[in-house]
XYZ file of C-alpha atoms in Angstrom:
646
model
C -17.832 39.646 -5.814
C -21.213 38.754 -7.664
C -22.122 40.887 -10.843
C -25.406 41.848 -8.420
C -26.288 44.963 -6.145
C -25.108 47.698 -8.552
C -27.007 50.733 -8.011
C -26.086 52.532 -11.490
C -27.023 51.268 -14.827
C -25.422 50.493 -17.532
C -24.026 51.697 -21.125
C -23.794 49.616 -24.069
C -20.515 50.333 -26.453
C -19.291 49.338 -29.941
C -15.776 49.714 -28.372
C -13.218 51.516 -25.973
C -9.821 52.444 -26.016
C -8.373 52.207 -22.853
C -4.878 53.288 -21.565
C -2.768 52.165 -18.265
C 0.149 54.563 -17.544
C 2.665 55.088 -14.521
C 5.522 54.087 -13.500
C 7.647 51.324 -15.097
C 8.080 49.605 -11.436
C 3.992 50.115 -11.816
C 2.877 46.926 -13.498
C 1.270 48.752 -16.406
C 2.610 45.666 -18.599
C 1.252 42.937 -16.802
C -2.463 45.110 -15.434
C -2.843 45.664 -19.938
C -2.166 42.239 -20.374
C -4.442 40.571 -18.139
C -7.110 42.945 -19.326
C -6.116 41.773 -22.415
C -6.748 38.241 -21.835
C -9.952 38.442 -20.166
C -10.822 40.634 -23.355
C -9.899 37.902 -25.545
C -11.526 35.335 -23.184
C -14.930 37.256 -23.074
C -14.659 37.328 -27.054
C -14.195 40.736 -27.917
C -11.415 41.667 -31.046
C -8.848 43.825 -29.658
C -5.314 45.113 -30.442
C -3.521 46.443 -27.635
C 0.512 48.483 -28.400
C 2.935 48.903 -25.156
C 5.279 51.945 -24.382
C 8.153 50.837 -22.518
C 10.379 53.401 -21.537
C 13.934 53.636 -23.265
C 15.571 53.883 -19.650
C 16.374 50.546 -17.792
C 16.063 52.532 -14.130
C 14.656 55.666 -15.022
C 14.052 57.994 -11.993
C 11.076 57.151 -9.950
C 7.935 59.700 -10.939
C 9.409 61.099 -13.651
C 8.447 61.934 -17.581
C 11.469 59.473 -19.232
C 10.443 56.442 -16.597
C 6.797 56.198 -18.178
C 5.251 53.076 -18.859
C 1.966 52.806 -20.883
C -0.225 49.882 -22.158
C -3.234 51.126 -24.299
C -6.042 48.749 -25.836
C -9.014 48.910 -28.092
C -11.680 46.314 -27.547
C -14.950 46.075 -30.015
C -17.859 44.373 -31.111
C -16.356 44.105 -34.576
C -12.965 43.028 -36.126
C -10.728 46.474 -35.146
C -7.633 47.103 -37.178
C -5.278 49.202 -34.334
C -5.057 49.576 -30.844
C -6.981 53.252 -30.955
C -5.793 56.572 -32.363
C -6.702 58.388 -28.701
C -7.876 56.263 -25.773
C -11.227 56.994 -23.889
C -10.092 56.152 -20.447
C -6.637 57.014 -19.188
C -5.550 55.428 -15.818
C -3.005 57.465 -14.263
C -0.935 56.304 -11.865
C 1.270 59.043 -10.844
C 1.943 63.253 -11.941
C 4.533 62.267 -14.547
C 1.773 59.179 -16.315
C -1.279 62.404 -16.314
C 1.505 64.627 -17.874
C 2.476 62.292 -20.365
C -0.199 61.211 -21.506
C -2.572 63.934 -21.501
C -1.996 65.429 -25.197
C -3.127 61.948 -26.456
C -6.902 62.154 -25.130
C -9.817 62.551 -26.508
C -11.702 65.763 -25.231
C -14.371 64.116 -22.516
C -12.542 61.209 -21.781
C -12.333 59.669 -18.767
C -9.238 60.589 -16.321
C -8.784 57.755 -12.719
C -5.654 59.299 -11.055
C -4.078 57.428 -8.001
C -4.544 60.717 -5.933
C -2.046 59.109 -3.470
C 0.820 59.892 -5.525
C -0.373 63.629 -6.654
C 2.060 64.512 -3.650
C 3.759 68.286 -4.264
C 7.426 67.329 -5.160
C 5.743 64.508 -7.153
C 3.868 67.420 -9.146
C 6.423 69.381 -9.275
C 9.040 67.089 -10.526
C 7.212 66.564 -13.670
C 7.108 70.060 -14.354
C 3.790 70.931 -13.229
C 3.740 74.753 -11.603
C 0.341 73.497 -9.536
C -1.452 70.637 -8.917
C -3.154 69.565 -12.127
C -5.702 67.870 -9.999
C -7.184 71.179 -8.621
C -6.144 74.079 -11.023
C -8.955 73.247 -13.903
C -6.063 71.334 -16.015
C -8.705 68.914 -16.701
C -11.912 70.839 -16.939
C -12.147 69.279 -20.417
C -12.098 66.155 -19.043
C -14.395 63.587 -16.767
C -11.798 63.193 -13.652
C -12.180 60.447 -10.987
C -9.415 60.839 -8.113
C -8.997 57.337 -6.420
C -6.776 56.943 -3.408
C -5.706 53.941 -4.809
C -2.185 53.034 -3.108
C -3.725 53.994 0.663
C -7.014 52.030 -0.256
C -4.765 49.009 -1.577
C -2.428 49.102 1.674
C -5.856 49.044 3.548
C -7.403 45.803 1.366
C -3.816 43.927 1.802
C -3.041 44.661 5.437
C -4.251 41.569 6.565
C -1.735 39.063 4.615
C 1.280 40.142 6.368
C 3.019 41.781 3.869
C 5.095 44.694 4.030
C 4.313 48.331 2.707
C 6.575 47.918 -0.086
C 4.872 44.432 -1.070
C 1.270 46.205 -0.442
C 1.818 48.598 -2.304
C 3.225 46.957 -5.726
C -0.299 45.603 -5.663
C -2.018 48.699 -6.688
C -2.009 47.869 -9.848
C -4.310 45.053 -9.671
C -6.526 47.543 -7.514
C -6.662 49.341 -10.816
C -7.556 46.709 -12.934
C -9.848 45.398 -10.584
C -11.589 48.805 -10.719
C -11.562 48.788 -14.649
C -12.965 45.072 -14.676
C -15.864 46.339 -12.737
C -16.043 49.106 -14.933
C -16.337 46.982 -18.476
C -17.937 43.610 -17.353
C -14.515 41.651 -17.482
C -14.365 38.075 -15.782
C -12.423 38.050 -12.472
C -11.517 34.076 -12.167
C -9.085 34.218 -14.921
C -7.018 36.966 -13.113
C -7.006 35.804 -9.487
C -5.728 32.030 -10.754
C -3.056 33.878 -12.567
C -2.033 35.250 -9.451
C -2.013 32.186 -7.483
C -0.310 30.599 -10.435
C 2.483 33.330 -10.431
C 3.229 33.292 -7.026
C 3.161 29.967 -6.251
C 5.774 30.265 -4.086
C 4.746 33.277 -2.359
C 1.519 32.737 -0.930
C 1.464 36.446 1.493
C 1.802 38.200 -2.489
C -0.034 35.870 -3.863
C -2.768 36.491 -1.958
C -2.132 40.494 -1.663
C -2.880 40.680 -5.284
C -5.927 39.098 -4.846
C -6.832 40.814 -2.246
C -6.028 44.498 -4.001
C -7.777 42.798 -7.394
C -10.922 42.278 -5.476
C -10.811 46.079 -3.664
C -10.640 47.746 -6.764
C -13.506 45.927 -8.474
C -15.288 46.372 -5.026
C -14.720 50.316 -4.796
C -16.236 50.274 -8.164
C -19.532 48.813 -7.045
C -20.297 50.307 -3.769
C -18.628 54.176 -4.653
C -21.503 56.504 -6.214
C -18.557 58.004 -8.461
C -18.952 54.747 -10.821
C -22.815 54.824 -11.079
C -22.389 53.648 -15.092
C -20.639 50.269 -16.161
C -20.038 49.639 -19.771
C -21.266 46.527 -22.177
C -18.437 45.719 -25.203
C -20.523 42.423 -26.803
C -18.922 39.823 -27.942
C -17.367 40.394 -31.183
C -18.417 38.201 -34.710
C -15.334 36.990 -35.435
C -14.999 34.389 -38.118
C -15.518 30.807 -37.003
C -12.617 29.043 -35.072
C -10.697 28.447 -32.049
C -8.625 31.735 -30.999
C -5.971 33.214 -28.539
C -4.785 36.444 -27.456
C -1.016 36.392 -29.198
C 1.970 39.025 -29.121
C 3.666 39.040 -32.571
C 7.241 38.040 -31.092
C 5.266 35.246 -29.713
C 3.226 34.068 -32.907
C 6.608 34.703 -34.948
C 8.397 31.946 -32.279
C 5.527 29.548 -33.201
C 5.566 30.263 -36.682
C 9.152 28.799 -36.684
C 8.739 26.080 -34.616
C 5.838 25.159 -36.804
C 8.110 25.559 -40.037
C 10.395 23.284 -38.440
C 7.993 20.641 -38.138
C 6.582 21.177 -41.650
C 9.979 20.565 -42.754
C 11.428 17.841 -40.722
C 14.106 20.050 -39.613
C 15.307 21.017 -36.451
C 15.315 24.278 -35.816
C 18.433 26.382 -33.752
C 18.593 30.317 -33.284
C 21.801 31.549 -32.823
C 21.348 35.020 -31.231
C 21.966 37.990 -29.296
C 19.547 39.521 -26.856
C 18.773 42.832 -28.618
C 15.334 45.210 -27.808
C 12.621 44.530 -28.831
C 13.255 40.788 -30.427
C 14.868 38.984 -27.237
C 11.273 37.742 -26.341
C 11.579 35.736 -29.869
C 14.724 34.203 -27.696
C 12.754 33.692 -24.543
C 9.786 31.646 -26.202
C 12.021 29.737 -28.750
C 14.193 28.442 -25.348
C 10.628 26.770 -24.140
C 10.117 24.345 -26.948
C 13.018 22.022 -26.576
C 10.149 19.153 -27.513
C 9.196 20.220 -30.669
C 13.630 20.034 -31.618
C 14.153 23.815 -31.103
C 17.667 24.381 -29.951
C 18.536 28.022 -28.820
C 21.932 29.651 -28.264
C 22.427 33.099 -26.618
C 25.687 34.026 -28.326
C 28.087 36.432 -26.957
C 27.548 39.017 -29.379
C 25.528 39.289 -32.967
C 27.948 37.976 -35.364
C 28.849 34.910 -33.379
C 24.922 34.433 -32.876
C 24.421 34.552 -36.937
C 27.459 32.651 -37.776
C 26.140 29.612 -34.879
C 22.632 30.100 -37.409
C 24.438 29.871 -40.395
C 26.674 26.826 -39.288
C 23.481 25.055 -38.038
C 22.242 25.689 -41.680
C 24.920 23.883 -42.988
C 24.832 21.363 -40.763
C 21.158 20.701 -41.781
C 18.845 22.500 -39.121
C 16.579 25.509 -40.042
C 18.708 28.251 -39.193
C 17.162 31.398 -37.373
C 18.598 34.531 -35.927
C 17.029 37.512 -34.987
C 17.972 40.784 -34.220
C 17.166 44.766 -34.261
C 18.406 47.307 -36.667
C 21.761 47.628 -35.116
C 22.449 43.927 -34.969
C 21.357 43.854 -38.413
C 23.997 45.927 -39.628
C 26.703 43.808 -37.489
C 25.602 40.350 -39.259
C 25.703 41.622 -42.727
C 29.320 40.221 -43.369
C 27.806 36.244 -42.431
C 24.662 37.171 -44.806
C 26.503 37.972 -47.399
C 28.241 34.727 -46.824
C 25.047 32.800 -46.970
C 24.489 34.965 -49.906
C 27.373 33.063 -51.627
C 27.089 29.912 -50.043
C 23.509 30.241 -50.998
C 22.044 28.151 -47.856
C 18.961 28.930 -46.146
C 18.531 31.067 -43.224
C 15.837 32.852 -41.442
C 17.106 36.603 -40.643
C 14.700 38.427 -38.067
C 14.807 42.117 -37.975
C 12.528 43.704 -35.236
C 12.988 47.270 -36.525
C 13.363 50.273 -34.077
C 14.315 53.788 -34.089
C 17.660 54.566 -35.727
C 20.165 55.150 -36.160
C 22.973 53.627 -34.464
C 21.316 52.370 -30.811
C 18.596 55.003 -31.743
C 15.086 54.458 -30.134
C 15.446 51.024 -28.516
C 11.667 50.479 -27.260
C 10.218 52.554 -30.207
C 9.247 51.503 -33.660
C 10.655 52.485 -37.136
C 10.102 50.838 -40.408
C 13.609 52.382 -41.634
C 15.572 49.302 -41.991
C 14.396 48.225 -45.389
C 17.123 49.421 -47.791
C 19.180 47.745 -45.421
C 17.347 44.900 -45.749
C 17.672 44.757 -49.437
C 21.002 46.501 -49.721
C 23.529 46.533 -46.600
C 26.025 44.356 -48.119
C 28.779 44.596 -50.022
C 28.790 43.653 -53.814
C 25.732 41.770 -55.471
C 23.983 39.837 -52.667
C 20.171 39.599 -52.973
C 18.556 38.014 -50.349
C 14.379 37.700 -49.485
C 12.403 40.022 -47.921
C 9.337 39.093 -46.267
C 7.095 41.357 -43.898
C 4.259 40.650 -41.581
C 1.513 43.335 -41.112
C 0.597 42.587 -37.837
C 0.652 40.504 -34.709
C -1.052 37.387 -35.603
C 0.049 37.622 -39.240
C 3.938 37.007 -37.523
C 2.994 33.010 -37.414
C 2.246 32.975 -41.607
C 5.146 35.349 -42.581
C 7.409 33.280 -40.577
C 6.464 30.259 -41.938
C 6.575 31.538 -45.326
C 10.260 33.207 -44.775
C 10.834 29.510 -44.006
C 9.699 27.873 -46.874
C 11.232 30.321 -48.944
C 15.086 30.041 -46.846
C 14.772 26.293 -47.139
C 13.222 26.012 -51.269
C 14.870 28.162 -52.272
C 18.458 27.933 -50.998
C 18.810 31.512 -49.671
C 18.455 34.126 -47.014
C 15.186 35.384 -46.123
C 14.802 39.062 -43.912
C 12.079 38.848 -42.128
C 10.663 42.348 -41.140
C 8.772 43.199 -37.894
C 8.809 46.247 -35.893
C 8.486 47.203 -32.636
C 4.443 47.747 -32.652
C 4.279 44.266 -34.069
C 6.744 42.994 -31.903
C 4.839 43.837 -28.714
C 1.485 44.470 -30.036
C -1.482 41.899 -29.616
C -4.502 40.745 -31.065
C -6.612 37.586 -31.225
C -5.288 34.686 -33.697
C -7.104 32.274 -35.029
C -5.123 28.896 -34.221
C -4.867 26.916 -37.608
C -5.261 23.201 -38.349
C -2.022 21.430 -38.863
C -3.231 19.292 -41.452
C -3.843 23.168 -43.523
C -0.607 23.830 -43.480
C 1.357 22.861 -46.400
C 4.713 20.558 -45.942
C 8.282 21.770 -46.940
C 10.662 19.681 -48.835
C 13.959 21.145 -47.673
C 15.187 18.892 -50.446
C 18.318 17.045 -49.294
C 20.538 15.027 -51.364
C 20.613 11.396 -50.752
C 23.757 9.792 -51.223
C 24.488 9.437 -54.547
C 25.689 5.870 -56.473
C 29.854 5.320 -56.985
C 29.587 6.598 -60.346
C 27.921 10.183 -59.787
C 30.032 13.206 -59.284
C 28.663 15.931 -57.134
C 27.989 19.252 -58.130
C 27.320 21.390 -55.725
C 26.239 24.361 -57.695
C 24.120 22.736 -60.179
C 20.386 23.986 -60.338
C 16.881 22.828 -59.899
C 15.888 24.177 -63.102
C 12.641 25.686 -61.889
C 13.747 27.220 -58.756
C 17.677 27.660 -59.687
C 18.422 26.507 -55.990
C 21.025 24.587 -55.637
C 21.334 21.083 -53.926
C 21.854 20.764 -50.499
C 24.219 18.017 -48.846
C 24.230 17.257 -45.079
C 28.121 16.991 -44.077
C 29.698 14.183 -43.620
C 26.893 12.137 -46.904
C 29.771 9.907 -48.446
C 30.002 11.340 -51.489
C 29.042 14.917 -51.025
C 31.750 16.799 -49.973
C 32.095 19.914 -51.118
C 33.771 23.551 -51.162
C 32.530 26.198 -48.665
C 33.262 29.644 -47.857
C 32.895 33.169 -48.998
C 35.163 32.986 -52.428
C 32.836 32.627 -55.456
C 31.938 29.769 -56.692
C 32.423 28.034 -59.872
C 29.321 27.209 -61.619
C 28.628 23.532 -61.321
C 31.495 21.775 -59.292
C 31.509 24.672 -56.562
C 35.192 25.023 -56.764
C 37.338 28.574 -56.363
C 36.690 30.116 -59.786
C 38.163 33.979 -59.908
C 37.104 33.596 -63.830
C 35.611 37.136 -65.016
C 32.668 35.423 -67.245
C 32.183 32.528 -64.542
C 31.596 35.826 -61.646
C 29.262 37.296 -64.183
C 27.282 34.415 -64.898
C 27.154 33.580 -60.846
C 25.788 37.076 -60.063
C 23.260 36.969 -62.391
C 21.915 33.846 -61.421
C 21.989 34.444 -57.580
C 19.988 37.235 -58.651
C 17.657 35.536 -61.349
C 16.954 32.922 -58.133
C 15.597 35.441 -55.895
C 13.615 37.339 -58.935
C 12.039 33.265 -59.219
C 10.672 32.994 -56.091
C 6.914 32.709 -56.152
C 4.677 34.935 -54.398
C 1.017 36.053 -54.836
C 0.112 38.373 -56.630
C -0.870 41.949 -55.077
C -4.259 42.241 -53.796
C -6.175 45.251 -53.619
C -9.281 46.808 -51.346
C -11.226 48.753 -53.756
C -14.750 48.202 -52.522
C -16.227 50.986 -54.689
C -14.325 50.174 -58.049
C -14.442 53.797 -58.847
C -10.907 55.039 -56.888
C -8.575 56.868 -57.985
C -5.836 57.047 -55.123
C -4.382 53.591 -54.085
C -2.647 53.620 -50.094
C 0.157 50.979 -50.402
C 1.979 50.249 -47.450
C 4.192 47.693 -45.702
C 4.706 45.899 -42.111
C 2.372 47.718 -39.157
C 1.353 50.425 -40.842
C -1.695 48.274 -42.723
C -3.394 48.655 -39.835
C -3.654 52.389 -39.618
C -4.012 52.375 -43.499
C -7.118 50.062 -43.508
C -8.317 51.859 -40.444
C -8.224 55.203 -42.065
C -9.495 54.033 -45.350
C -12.624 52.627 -43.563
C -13.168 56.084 -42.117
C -13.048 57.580 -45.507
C -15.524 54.800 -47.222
C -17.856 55.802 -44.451
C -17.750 58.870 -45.821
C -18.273 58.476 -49.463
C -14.751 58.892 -50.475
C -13.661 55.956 -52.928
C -9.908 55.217 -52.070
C -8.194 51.769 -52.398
C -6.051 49.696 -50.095
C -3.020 47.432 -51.253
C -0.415 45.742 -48.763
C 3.000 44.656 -49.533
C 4.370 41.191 -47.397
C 6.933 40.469 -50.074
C 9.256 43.023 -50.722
C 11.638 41.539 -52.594
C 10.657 39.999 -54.891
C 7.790 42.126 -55.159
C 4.845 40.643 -56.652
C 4.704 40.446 -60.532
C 1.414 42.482 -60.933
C 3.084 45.521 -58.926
C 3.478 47.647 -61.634
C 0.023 46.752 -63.238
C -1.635 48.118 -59.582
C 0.742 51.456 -59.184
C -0.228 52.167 -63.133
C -4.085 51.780 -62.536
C -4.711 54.492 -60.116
C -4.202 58.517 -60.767
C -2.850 59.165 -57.088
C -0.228 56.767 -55.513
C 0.692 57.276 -51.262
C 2.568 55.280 -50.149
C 2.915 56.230 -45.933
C 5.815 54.716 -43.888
C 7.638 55.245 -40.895
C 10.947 56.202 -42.347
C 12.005 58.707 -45.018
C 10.554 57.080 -47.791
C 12.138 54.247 -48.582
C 9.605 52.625 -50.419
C 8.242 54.954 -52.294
C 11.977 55.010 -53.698
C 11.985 51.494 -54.180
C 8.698 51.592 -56.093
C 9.631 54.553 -58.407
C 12.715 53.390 -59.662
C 11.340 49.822 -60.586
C 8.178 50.879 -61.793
C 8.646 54.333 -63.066
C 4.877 55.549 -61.446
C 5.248 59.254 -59.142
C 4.407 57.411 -55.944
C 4.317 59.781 -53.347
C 5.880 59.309 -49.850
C 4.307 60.602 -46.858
C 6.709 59.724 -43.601
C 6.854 59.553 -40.171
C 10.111 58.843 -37.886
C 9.161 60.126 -34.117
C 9.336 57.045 -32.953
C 5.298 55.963 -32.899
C 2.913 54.411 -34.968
C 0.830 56.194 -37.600
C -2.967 56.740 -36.161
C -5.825 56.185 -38.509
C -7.200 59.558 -37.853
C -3.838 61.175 -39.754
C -3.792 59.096 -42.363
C -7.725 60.380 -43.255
C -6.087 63.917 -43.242
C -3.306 62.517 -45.259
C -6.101 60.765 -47.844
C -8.342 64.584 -48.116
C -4.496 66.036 -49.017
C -3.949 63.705 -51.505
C -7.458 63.849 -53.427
C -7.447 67.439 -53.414
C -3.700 67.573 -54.231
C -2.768 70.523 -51.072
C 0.008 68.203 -49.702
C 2.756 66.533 -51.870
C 6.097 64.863 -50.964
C 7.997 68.367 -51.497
C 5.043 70.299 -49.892
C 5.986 68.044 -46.613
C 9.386 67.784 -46.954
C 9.413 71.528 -46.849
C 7.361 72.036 -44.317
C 9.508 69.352 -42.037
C 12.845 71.227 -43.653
C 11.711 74.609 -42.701
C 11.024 73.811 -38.880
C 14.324 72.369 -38.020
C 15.731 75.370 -39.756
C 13.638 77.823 -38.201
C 14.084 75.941 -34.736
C 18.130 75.775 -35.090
C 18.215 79.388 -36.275
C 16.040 80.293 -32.592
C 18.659 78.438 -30.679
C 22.225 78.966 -32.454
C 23.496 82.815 -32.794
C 23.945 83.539 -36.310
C 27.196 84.950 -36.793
C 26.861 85.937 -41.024
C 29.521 84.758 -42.778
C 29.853 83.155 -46.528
C-alpha cells in the first residue's frame, strides 16, 4: 500500500469539506472520526459536526435513520466544519436523499451502488433511480460497489456476511484516504487495538481499509488525488478533542488546581452523557462519578458532595435542567459552589434530542423561583470547553455559588485541534476553607469576604464549625432561620451584589478596519459561523466587527460601552432571541435579533446575507419575524378548512 504507482496526478487544495452519510448501523461516526484523527495527525486545522439521528432503531434505509459526519480540513486555522461539503459519501438511497440539498453544485457524489437496490429507492421516496434518471447531472458522480467489493476483500478471514459487510465503511474511508493523502498506520492499529479480542474482525477491517484505498489507486475513475498542506498553526503540542471531552478534562484539571476532589452526580441525558463516560475514566486524578437514578437525585448527590467539600459537577440537557432547578435554587441559598452543565438541544420538553439549540439561556438565568442569581459561563467551541470549564470552576468554588455552564449540541460533539496547555500556566484555586478556629471564635457562617462577598466555607464535621443548612433564608451573619422582612431584603440583595462582583474580562472586539459600523455579537457555537462570515465580508471590503460573549451573567462591565459604539447591533442566535432581549433591557441599545431554531447550526454563508441586510437596512427583527409569522399562517390556512366564524 505504498504512496507509488499512481497513474493520475495530483491537485493541491486550501481545504475540503467532506461528508460521510448512511445508515446509523453504517459506522459514519467512527469512518469521520478516524479521518479526523489522521487529519489532525497529518497537521491540518479542522472542525468536523456529527448528525446522529433522533431515533434509537430507526428503520433500516430510511430518511429518519440517517447518520452523517461532515469535516472541513485546511491549510489555515478554519472557524466551522463547512457551510456545504465538497464530497458527499453516500452509503445508501435514503443518505443521497438526505443529503443532497446541502451540496455544493459540482461536488463530488461516491454512492455504494450496492445498496441503490429498487425497494431501497423507493422507500426513500424516490419515483426512479436517482443514479440513472439525471438527478445528479449537476453533480461529479462515482458509483462504487462498495459492500460486494468489501465482501470480496474480507472473504478470506472467515467471517460471516453480516461481519463482512459492517466493514464497508472502512472500504470507504480507505477510498477517501487514498483520495486526500491521509496516513494509513494510524487506522489499521486502531483496528487491531479495538478488536483485540476479535482477531477474524479485526483483521476484516483491515482488510476492507486496505481495498478501498487500493480501488482508489488502480481504478481510472480516481485519476486525481488531492494535497491539504499542513496547516500554520501556532506553536505547541496539539490533539484532535470533542468538546464533551475537553469539558471532562477541563474539570478534572480544575480539580487539581484546587485540591479538590471532584464527583458528578448525574443522569445520562443526550447529548452530555459522554461528559459521564470520560469523567468515569479518571478515578486517578480523584474524580468520583455517580449515575443517579434520575436528574434531581444526580444534582442533589453534586450538591451534597459540595458540602461535603468536593467540587461538585452535574450535567445535563435542557430538560434535565428544568428538573434540577428546585436543588439550584437551594445552592442558590446555601450559596455553595457547584458546576451546572447544560448541553443545550432542541426544545421544548424532550424536543430535538441529537440537535442543537441555544434556547436555554433565560432558563439559565431565570428558571427558578424567587431571587436566585447564579453564573453563567459559555464556551464558543470545542477546544474552548477545557478553559470555560475551568473558569466555571474557579468561579463555583471563589465565589461561593452556582455556575451554568452552557454548551450545545454542535459543541458537544463537534471537534477541532487543541492546543494542550502547560500545567504550570494554569493558575491555582483557593477554594478557601476554614481552618478550625481557636475556643474563643464564634462561627459565622454568613459573614463575607469583603471583596468577593462569598461566604466562608466549613468542611462538616471541623470542631467548631457547625452550622445551619437548608433552603430557609438565612440570617445575615450567624446563618440561623431569620423570616425578618429587612434581614430577606438585605440577603437578596447581596446574593445578587455577589454575582454582579464576579470578575470577568472585559469584552473584546474584532474590528480590523476601525471604520465599522455594525458589531455581530453572539454567544456559545455560533462564534464560529459569525467569525467565519465576517471574514467573508472583510474579504470583500465590507468593514463589520466581531464581539463574543463567554460570560453571560455577569456580563462584562464594558458591554454597554461596545453595544453604544456601533450604529447597527445583530445579535444572531439559535433561539428566539433571547439575547438580544437580555441586552436591550440592560443596556437600552435597539439590538436586533436575527434567529434560527430548526434544529442546525448557523452556516457562515447566511450570516454574510444576514450582514448585506443589515448594512443596507432590507431585513429587521419585525421584517423576519413577519416573514416567519406569515408562513406558518399561510401553511396552516393550506391545511385546516376555514370554517369563518368571529
Amino acid at each position: 500500500m505504498a504512496d507509488t504507482g499512481r497513474t493520475g496526478g495530483s491537485e493541491k487544495l486550501e481545504q475540503v469539506v467532506i461528508r460521510f452519510a448512511g445508515d446509523s448501523g453504517d459506522g459514519m461516526q467512527l469512518t469521520g472520526d478516524r479521518f479526523t484523527h489522521e487529519a489532525a495527525a497529518f497537521g491540518n486545522d479542522l472542525a468536523t459536526q456529527p448528525n446522529f439521528p433522533a431515533e434509537i432503531r430507526a428503520p433500516q434505509g430510511t430518511l429518519p435513520g440517517v447518520s452523517s459526519f461532515q469535516i472541513q480540513i485546511a491549510d489555515y486555522d478554519i472557524l466551522t466544519a463547512g457551510d456545504q461539503p465538497d464530497v458527499l459519501v453516500a452509503m445508501n438511497p435514503a443518505a443521497l436523499k438526505a443529503n443532497i440539498e446541502d451540496l455544493v453544485r459540482g461536488a463530488t457524489i461516491i454512492v455504494n451502488t450496492d445498496e441503490f437496490t429498487k425497494r431501497a429507492v423507493a422507500k426513500v421516496g424516490y419515483a426512479a433511480d436517482p443514479l440513472t434518471d439525471g438527478t445528479l447531472a449537476d453533480f461529479v458522480v462515482h458509483q462504487v460497489p462498495m459492500t460486494s467489493l468489501t465482501l470480496g476483500a474480507t472473504e478470506s478471514t472467515g467471517v460471516g456476511k453480516k461481519d463482512g459487510q459492517r466493514a464497508k465503511n472502512m472500504f470507504a474511508l480507505g477510498l477517501l484516504s487514498w483520495m486526500y493523502g491521509r496516513p494509513i498506520g494510524g487506522t489499521e492499529q486502531f483496528m487491531r487495538e479495538k478488536f483485540a479480542a476479535k482477531p477474524a474482525i479485526a483483521e476484516a477491517n483491515i482488510l476492507a481499509f486496505r481495498a478501498g484505498w487500493n480501488y482508489g489507486e488502480t481504478t481510472e475513475a480516481f485519476a486525481t488525488t488531492y494535497e491539504i498542506a499542513p496547516a500554520a498553526l501556532p506553536p505547541g503540542t496539539y490533539r484532535q478533542i470533542t468538546g464533551n471531552t475537553a469539558l471532562a478534562y477541563g474539570l478534572v484539571t480544575a480539580g487539581q488546581l484546587s485540591g479538590l476532589p471532584v464527583f458528578l452526580g448525574t443522569y445520562p441525558i443526550t447529548p452530555a452523557s459522554d461528559i459521564l463516560h470520560e469523567l468515569s475514566k479518571h478515578k486517578n486524578f480523584g474524580v468520583t462519578t455517580f449515575q443517579a437514578e434520575d436528574e434531581i437525585a444526580g444534582i442533589g448527590a453534586a450538591l451534597g458532595a459540595a458540602l461535603g467539600g468536593a467540587l461538585g459537577v452535574t450535567s445535563t440537557s435542557g430538560p434535565g435542567l428544568a428538573l434540577k432547578s428546585e436543588t439550584i435554587g437551594l445552592a442558590v441559598m446555601t450559596e455553595l459552589p457547584l458546576v451546572v452543565v447544560d448541553v443545550q438541544r432542541g426544545g421544548p420538553s424532550t424536543g430535538l434530542p441529537t440537535k442543537t439549540e441555544q434556547a436555554d439561556l433565560l432558563q439559565a438565568l431565570y428558571g427558578r423561583n424567587g431571587e436566585s442569581p447564579v453564573a453563567v459561563v459559555a464556551p464558543r467551541s470545542p477546544a474552548d470547553c477545557f478553559a470555560a470549564a475551568v473558569e466555571a470552576a474557579r468561579i463555583a468554588l471563589v465565589y461561593r455559588t452556582p455556575v451554568l455552564l452552557l454548551s450545545d449540541g454542535s459543541i458537544a460533539n463537534g471537534s477541532e485541534p487543541w492546543a494542550i496547555p502547560s500545567v504550570a500556566d494554569l493558575p491555582r484555586i483557593d477554594p478557601g476553607f476554614e481552618p478550625e478556629p481557636g475556643e474563643a471564635v464564634e462561627f459565622q457562617p454568613y459573614a463575607r469576604d469583603p471583596e468577593t462577598l462569598a461566604r466562608p466555607l466549613a468542611v462538616p464535621g471541623t470542631k467548631g464549625l457547625a452550622h445551619r443548612i437548608g433552603g430557609l433564608e438565612k440570617a445575615d451573619g450567624s446563618g440561623n432561620i431569620s423570616y425578618d422582612p429587612a434581614n430577606h431584603e438585605l440577603m437578596v440583595r447581596l446574593r445578587q451584589a455577589k454575582i454582579d462582583g464576579i470578575t470577568v474580562p472585559d469584552l473584546e472586539v474584532d474590528d480590523p478596519s476601525g471604520r465599522a459600523e455594525l458589531l455581530i455579537i453572539g454567544w456559545g457555537s455560533s462564534y464560529g459561523p459569525i467569525g467565519e462570515a465576517c471574514r467573508r465580508a472583510r474579504r470583500r471590503g465590507v468593514p463589520v466587527a466581531q464581539a463574543h460573549l463567554r460570560h453571560l451573567n455577569p456580563l462584562p462591565a464594558n458591554t454597554g460601552e461596545v453595544l453604544r459604539r456601533y450604529r447597527t447591533v445583530v445579535a444572531p442566535e439559535m433561539n428566539n432571541g433571547q439575547l438580544s432581549m437580555l441586552l436591550r433591557a440592560r443596556y437600552l441599545v435597539d439590538v436586533q435579533p436575527w434567529t434560527k431554531v430548526a434544529g442546525t447550526a448557523f452556516s457562515a454563508q447566511e450570516l454574510v446575507g444576514v450582514i448585506d441586510a443589515a448594512l443596507d437596512g432590507s431585513v429587521t427583527e419585525l421584517e423576519q419575524g413577519k416573514s416567519f409569522a406569515a408562513r406558518a399562517r399561510a401553511t396552516y390556512r393550506s391545511t385546516v378548512p376555514q370554517t369563518g366564524g368571529n
